[in-house]
mmCIF file of C-alpha atoms in Angstrom:
data_model
loop_
_atom_site.group_PDB
_atom_site.id
_atom_site.type_symbol
_atom_site.label_atom_id
_atom_site.label_comp_id
_atom_site.label_asym_id
_atom_site.label_seq_id
_atom_site.Cartn_x
_atom_site.Cartn_y
_atom_site.Cartn_z
ATOM 1 C CA MET Y 1 -9.608 19.160 -2.940
ATOM 2 C CA ILE Y 2 -11.583 15.955 -2.102
ATOM 3 C CA THR Y 3 -12.268 14.995 1.488
ATOM 4 C CA ASP Y 4 -13.215 11.644 2.654
ATOM 5 C CA THR Y 5 -13.230 9.572 6.033
ATOM 6 C CA VAL Y 6 -11.775 6.020 6.312
ATOM 7 C CA THR Y 7 -11.735 3.959 9.498
ATOM 8 C CA ILE Y 8 -9.770 1.110 10.770
ATOM 9 C CA ASN Y 9 -11.718 -2.161 10.975
ATOM 10 C CA GLU Y 10 -11.432 -4.743 13.760
ATOM 11 C CA TYR Y 11 -8.406 -6.084 11.883
ATOM 12 C CA GLY Y 12 -6.543 -2.850 12.015
ATOM 13 C CA GLN Y 13 -6.972 -2.445 8.289
ATOM 14 C CA VAL Y 14 -8.109 0.676 6.093
ATOM 15 C CA THR Y 15 -9.694 0.378 2.891
ATOM 16 C CA LEU Y 16 -9.336 3.234 0.822
ATOM 17 C CA PRO Y 17 -12.067 4.228 -1.802
ATOM 18 C CA MET Y 18 -11.610 3.612 -5.545
ATOM 19 C CA TRP Y 19 -11.812 7.382 -6.248
ATOM 20 C CA PHE Y 20 -8.621 7.601 -4.642
ATOM 21 C CA PHE Y 21 -6.734 5.169 -6.915
ATOM 22 C CA GLU Y 22 -8.567 6.466 -9.954
ATOM 23 C CA LYS Y 23 -7.401 10.195 -9.033
ATOM 24 C CA ILE Y 24 -3.747 9.174 -8.586
ATOM 25 C CA GLY Y 25 -3.749 7.173 -12.101
ATOM 26 C CA ALA Y 26 -3.151 3.561 -10.272
ATOM 27 C CA LYS Y 27 -4.117 0.777 -12.291
ATOM 28 C CA LYS Y 28 -6.196 -2.232 -10.813
ATOM 29 C CA GLY Y 29 -3.733 -4.930 -9.128
ATOM 30 C CA SER Y 30 -0.633 -2.403 -9.180
ATOM 31 C CA PRO Y 31 1.385 -1.841 -6.088
ATOM 32 C CA LEU Y 32 1.535 1.426 -4.342
ATOM 33 C CA THR Y 33 4.121 2.528 -1.783
ATOM 34 C CA ILE Y 34 3.460 4.381 1.361
ATOM 35 C CA GLN Y 35 6.288 6.479 2.637
ATOM 36 C CA PHE Y 36 5.724 7.468 6.453
ATOM 37 C CA ASP Y 37 7.958 9.949 8.175
ATOM 38 C CA GLU Y 38 8.635 8.756 11.852
ATOM 39 C CA GLN Y 39 9.714 12.378 13.047
ATOM 40 C CA SER Y 40 6.770 14.148 11.570
ATOM 41 C CA GLY Y 41 4.097 11.442 11.549
ATOM 42 C CA ASN Y 42 3.194 12.466 8.086
ATOM 43 C CA PHE Y 43 2.981 9.860 5.117
ATOM 44 C CA GLN Y 44 2.673 9.943 1.530
ATOM 45 C CA PHE Y 45 1.770 7.820 -1.399
ATOM 46 C CA LEU Y 46 4.260 7.444 -4.237
ATOM 47 C CA SER Y 47 2.729 8.070 -7.617
ATOM 48 C CA PRO Y 48 2.074 5.264 -9.825
ATOM 49 C CA THR Y 49 4.858 6.358 -12.336
ATOM 50 C CA HIS Y 50 7.422 5.325 -9.417
ATOM 51 C CA GLN Y 51 5.997 1.903 -9.219
ATOM 52 C CA ASP Y 52 7.807 0.591 -12.230
ATOM 53 C CA GLU Y 53 10.424 -1.265 -10.254
ATOM 54 C CA PRO Y 54 10.587 -5.121 -10.553
ATOM 55 C CA LYS Y 55 8.565 -7.209 -8.175
ATOM 56 C CA LYS Y 56 10.018 -8.259 -5.342
ATOM 57 C CA GLN Y 57 10.558 -12.159 -4.902
ATOM 58 C CA ILE Y 58 10.488 -14.182 -1.689
ATOM 59 C CA LYS Y 59 13.140 -16.787 -0.951
ATOM 60 C CA SER Y 60 11.806 -20.353 -0.125
ATOM 61 C CA GLY Y 61 13.575 -23.705 0.463
ATOM 62 C CA PHE Y 62 12.491 -24.604 -3.192
ATOM 63 C CA GLY Y 63 14.348 -21.425 -4.919
ATOM 64 C CA MET Y 64 12.758 -18.046 -5.794
ATOM 65 C CA LEU Y 65 8.967 -17.600 -5.924
ATOM 66 C CA LYS Y 66 7.323 -14.461 -7.659
ATOM 67 C CA THR Y 67 4.837 -12.759 -5.914
ATOM 68 C CA HIS Y 68 1.758 -11.388 -7.949
ATOM 69 C CA LEU Y 69 -0.713 -9.807 -5.441
ATOM 70 C CA SER Y 70 -3.532 -7.862 -6.869
ATOM 71 C CA ALA Y 71 -6.284 -6.044 -4.843
ATOM 72 C CA GLN Y 72 -9.105 -3.884 -5.944
ATOM 73 C CA ASP Y 73 -8.881 -1.719 -2.619
ATOM 74 C CA LEU Y 74 -5.622 -1.192 -0.820
ATOM 75 C CA ASP Y 75 -6.095 -2.675 2.808
ATOM 76 C CA VAL Y 76 -3.273 -1.370 4.921
ATOM 77 C CA ASP Y 77 -2.724 -3.410 8.248
ATOM 78 C CA VAL Y 78 -2.104 -0.343 10.266
ATOM 79 C CA ALA Y 79 -0.972 -2.361 13.305
ATOM 80 C CA GLN Y 80 1.791 -4.216 11.379
ATOM 81 C CA PHE Y 81 2.608 -1.116 9.444
ATOM 82 C CA ALA Y 82 3.356 0.505 12.915
ATOM 83 C CA ARG Y 83 5.304 -2.494 14.200
ATOM 84 C CA ASP Y 84 7.462 -2.143 11.140
ATOM 85 C CA ILE Y 85 8.568 1.327 11.369
ATOM 86 C CA LEU Y 86 8.950 1.617 14.919
#
């Protein structure tokens, strides 16, 4: 078991270390889904093998735009995440 400490920055974001992504087998730029249980307060990350779904699309006034977002580190906007689930 590996233990590490992360902190929330002034923007309400948490940056997870690269070893985390390496250990779960996530590839650079691949999406990672977080599931949060409101009753227990527990959360889990879905394994990258469950990430093979098609990319979501955003509607715009000019049609459909595909999103292709990539990042080395996962930045979680904790404040926005909490607002979304509550």
